[in-house]
């Protein structure tokens, strides 16, 4: 894949808003581990290789287990995710696929059981932001870094 443009070079003034949102979310009080799980799950749904690569590496560097990352696609069937994480992942899926899923009351009620109002806004902005990053990376064909990782036999 060959990148179409470098959006940071093409419009650095416009990208400042995205970077500011990242900083705001990082300082929102949401757990860093939860932030990375949400970013990784939304990126999986959107098939954004660049962001999947970035957020799986960031999550691992910050202590996330490979097992949980491998099971993230099937979080509903796994006992490795907390009820708070499950509520956030369900909300992530709804808002990422809002055109087809909407935001059902039962999903929102589960969210509200684990997140106060401010956290609900922070989580929703996190989901909005990672979806925007995914669309930039996919739209401009940003390739993930080439790493020399072990290939499975």
Short mmCIF file of C-alpha atoms in Angstrom, two decimals:
data_model
loop_
_atom_site.label_atom_id
_atom_site.label_comp_id
_atom_site.label_asym_id
_atom_site.label_seq_id
_atom_site.Cartn_x
_atom_site.Cartn_y
_atom_site.Cartn_z
CA UNK A 1 0.00 0.00 0.00
CA UNK A 2 1.30 3.42 -0.93
CA UNK A 3 0.20 6.42 1.09
CA UNK A 4 -1.83 8.95 -0.85
CA UNK A 5 -0.86 12.02 1.15
CA UNK A 6 0.68 12.84 4.50
CA UNK A 7 -2.24 14.58 6.21
CA UNK A 8 0.02 16.04 8.90
CA UNK A 9 2.20 17.75 6.28
CA UNK A 10 -0.70 18.72 4.05
CA UNK A 11 -2.71 20.43 6.79
CA UNK A 12 -0.79 20.80 10.06
CA UNK A 13 -3.13 23.52 11.28
CA UNK A 14 -6.16 21.26 10.83
CA UNK A 15 -4.46 18.28 12.49
CA UNK A 16 -3.85 20.32 15.65
CA UNK A 17 -7.49 19.82 16.59
CA UNK A 18 -7.15 16.04 16.40
CA UNK A 19 -3.99 16.11 18.49
CA UNK A 20 -5.67 18.35 21.05
CA UNK A 21 -8.57 15.90 21.28
CA UNK A 22 -6.09 13.06 21.91
CA UNK A 23 -4.54 15.03 24.77
CA UNK A 24 -7.95 15.86 26.20
CA UNK A 25 -8.99 12.20 26.15
CA UNK A 26 -5.69 11.07 27.67
CA UNK A 27 -6.34 13.49 30.56
CA UNK A 28 -10.06 12.69 30.89
CA UNK A 29 -9.69 10.29 33.79
CA UNK A 30 -10.47 7.18 31.74
CA UNK A 31 -8.06 4.33 32.44
CA UNK A 32 -5.24 4.14 29.90
CA UNK A 33 -5.83 0.41 29.45
CA UNK A 34 -9.49 1.05 28.62
CA UNK A 35 -8.56 3.79 26.15
CA UNK A 36 -6.26 1.41 24.28
CA UNK A 37 -8.85 -1.41 24.24
CA UNK A 38 -11.46 0.94 22.79
CA UNK A 39 -9.04 2.27 20.17
CA UNK A 40 -8.02 -1.24 19.21
CA UNK A 41 -11.61 -2.54 19.01
CA UNK A 42 -12.86 0.36 16.87
CA UNK A 43 -9.83 -0.04 14.60
CA UNK A 44 -10.58 -3.76 14.22
CA UNK A 45 -14.17 -3.01 13.23
CA UNK A 46 -13.00 -0.40 10.72
CA UNK A 47 -10.23 -2.67 9.38
CA UNK A 48 -7.60 0.01 9.94
CA UNK A 49 -4.27 -1.82 9.80
CA UNK A 50 -2.26 1.27 10.73
CA UNK A 51 -4.27 1.88 13.91
CA UNK A 52 -4.51 -1.81 14.84
CA UNK A 53 -0.74 -2.00 14.61
CA UNK A 54 -0.24 1.18 16.63
CA UNK A 55 -2.72 0.45 19.39
CA UNK A 56 -1.80 -3.19 19.86
CA UNK A 57 1.82 -2.13 20.31
CA UNK A 58 0.85 0.75 22.63
CA UNK A 59 -1.38 -1.54 24.69
CA UNK A 60 1.33 -4.21 24.99
CA UNK A 61 3.93 -1.59 25.95
CA UNK A 62 1.57 -0.44 28.72
CA UNK A 63 1.03 -3.91 30.15
CA UNK A 64 -1.89 -5.31 28.15
CA UNK A 65 -1.68 -9.07 27.63
CA UNK A 66 -1.46 -10.66 24.22
CA UNK A 67 -4.22 -13.05 25.26
CA UNK A 68 -6.73 -10.26 25.90
CA UNK A 69 -5.79 -8.55 22.64
CA UNK A 70 -6.24 -11.81 20.72
CA UNK A 71 -9.65 -12.29 22.33
CA UNK A 72 -10.82 -8.72 21.81
CA UNK A 73 -12.82 -9.71 18.71
CA UNK A 74 -14.73 -12.18 20.93
CA UNK A 75 -14.89 -10.15 24.14
CA UNK A 76 -18.51 -11.19 24.76
CA UNK A 77 -17.46 -14.84 25.02
CA UNK A 78 -14.41 -14.19 27.20
CA UNK A 79 -14.21 -13.95 30.98
CA UNK A 80 -11.03 -11.86 30.75
CA UNK A 81 -12.80 -8.50 30.41
CA UNK A 82 -14.36 -6.63 33.32
CA UNK A 83 -18.00 -5.59 33.24
CA UNK A 84 -16.83 -1.97 32.87
CA UNK A 85 -14.69 -2.91 29.87
CA UNK A 86 -17.57 -4.90 28.36
CA UNK A 87 -19.90 -1.91 28.68
CA UNK A 88 -17.28 0.29 26.99
CA UNK A 89 -16.67 -2.22 24.21
CA UNK A 90 -20.40 -2.58 23.52
CA UNK A 91 -20.73 1.22 23.35
CA UNK A 92 -17.68 1.32 21.07
CA UNK A 93 -19.29 -1.14 18.69
CA UNK A 94 -22.58 0.78 18.67
CA UNK A 95 -21.04 4.18 17.99
CA UNK A 96 -18.56 2.79 15.46
CA UNK A 97 -21.39 1.10 13.54
CA UNK A 98 -24.05 3.65 14.44
CA UNK A 99 -25.61 3.61 10.95
CA UNK A 100 -26.55 -0.05 11.32
CA UNK A 101 -26.64 -0.57 15.09
CA UNK A 102 -27.87 2.72 16.47
CA UNK A 103 -27.41 3.21 20.20
CA UNK A 104 -29.88 0.81 21.82
CA UNK A 105 -31.29 1.57 25.25
CA UNK A 106 -29.97 -1.67 26.77
CA UNK A 107 -26.44 -0.88 25.63
CA UNK A 108 -26.71 2.62 27.04
CA UNK A 109 -28.13 1.32 30.33
CA UNK A 110 -25.15 -1.03 30.70
CA UNK A 111 -22.85 1.90 29.97
CA UNK A 112 -24.59 4.12 32.53
CA UNK A 113 -24.24 1.39 35.16
CA UNK A 114 -20.44 1.59 34.92
CA UNK A 115 -19.67 5.13 33.78
CA UNK A 116 -20.80 8.42 35.29
CA UNK A 117 -22.08 11.17 32.99
CA UNK A 118 -18.68 12.80 32.49
CA UNK A 119 -17.06 9.45 31.73
CA UNK A 120 -19.83 8.68 29.22
CA UNK A 121 -18.98 11.88 27.36
CA UNK A 122 -15.24 11.15 27.53
CA UNK A 123 -15.76 7.60 26.25
CA UNK A 124 -18.01 8.81 23.44
CA UNK A 125 -15.44 11.41 22.40
CA UNK A 126 -12.73 8.73 22.53
CA UNK A 127 -14.80 6.55 20.19
CA UNK A 128 -15.51 9.49 17.91
CA UNK A 129 -11.84 10.40 17.76
CA UNK A 130 -10.50 6.92 17.01
CA UNK A 131 -13.11 6.56 14.28
CA UNK A 132 -11.89 9.85 12.79
CA UNK A 133 -8.27 8.65 12.95
CA UNK A 134 -9.30 5.37 11.28
CA UNK A 135 -10.98 7.27 8.47
CA UNK A 136 -7.93 9.45 7.92
CA UNK A 137 -5.56 6.47 7.89
CA UNK A 138 -7.78 4.39 5.61
CA UNK A 139 -8.75 7.28 3.33
CA UNK A 140 -5.17 8.38 2.82
CA UNK A 141 -3.88 4.76 2.66
CA UNK A 142 -1.43 5.16 5.52
CA UNK A 143 0.57 1.92 5.73
CA UNK A 144 1.44 0.42 9.09
CA UNK A 145 5.16 0.32 9.89
CA UNK A 146 7.07 -2.63 8.53
CA UNK A 147 8.38 -4.50 11.53
CA UNK A 148 10.45 -7.60 11.72
CA UNK A 149 8.09 -9.63 13.87
CA UNK A 150 8.21 -13.38 14.10
CA UNK A 151 6.02 -15.09 11.54
CA UNK A 152 3.80 -17.93 12.68
CA UNK A 153 4.89 -21.27 11.32
#
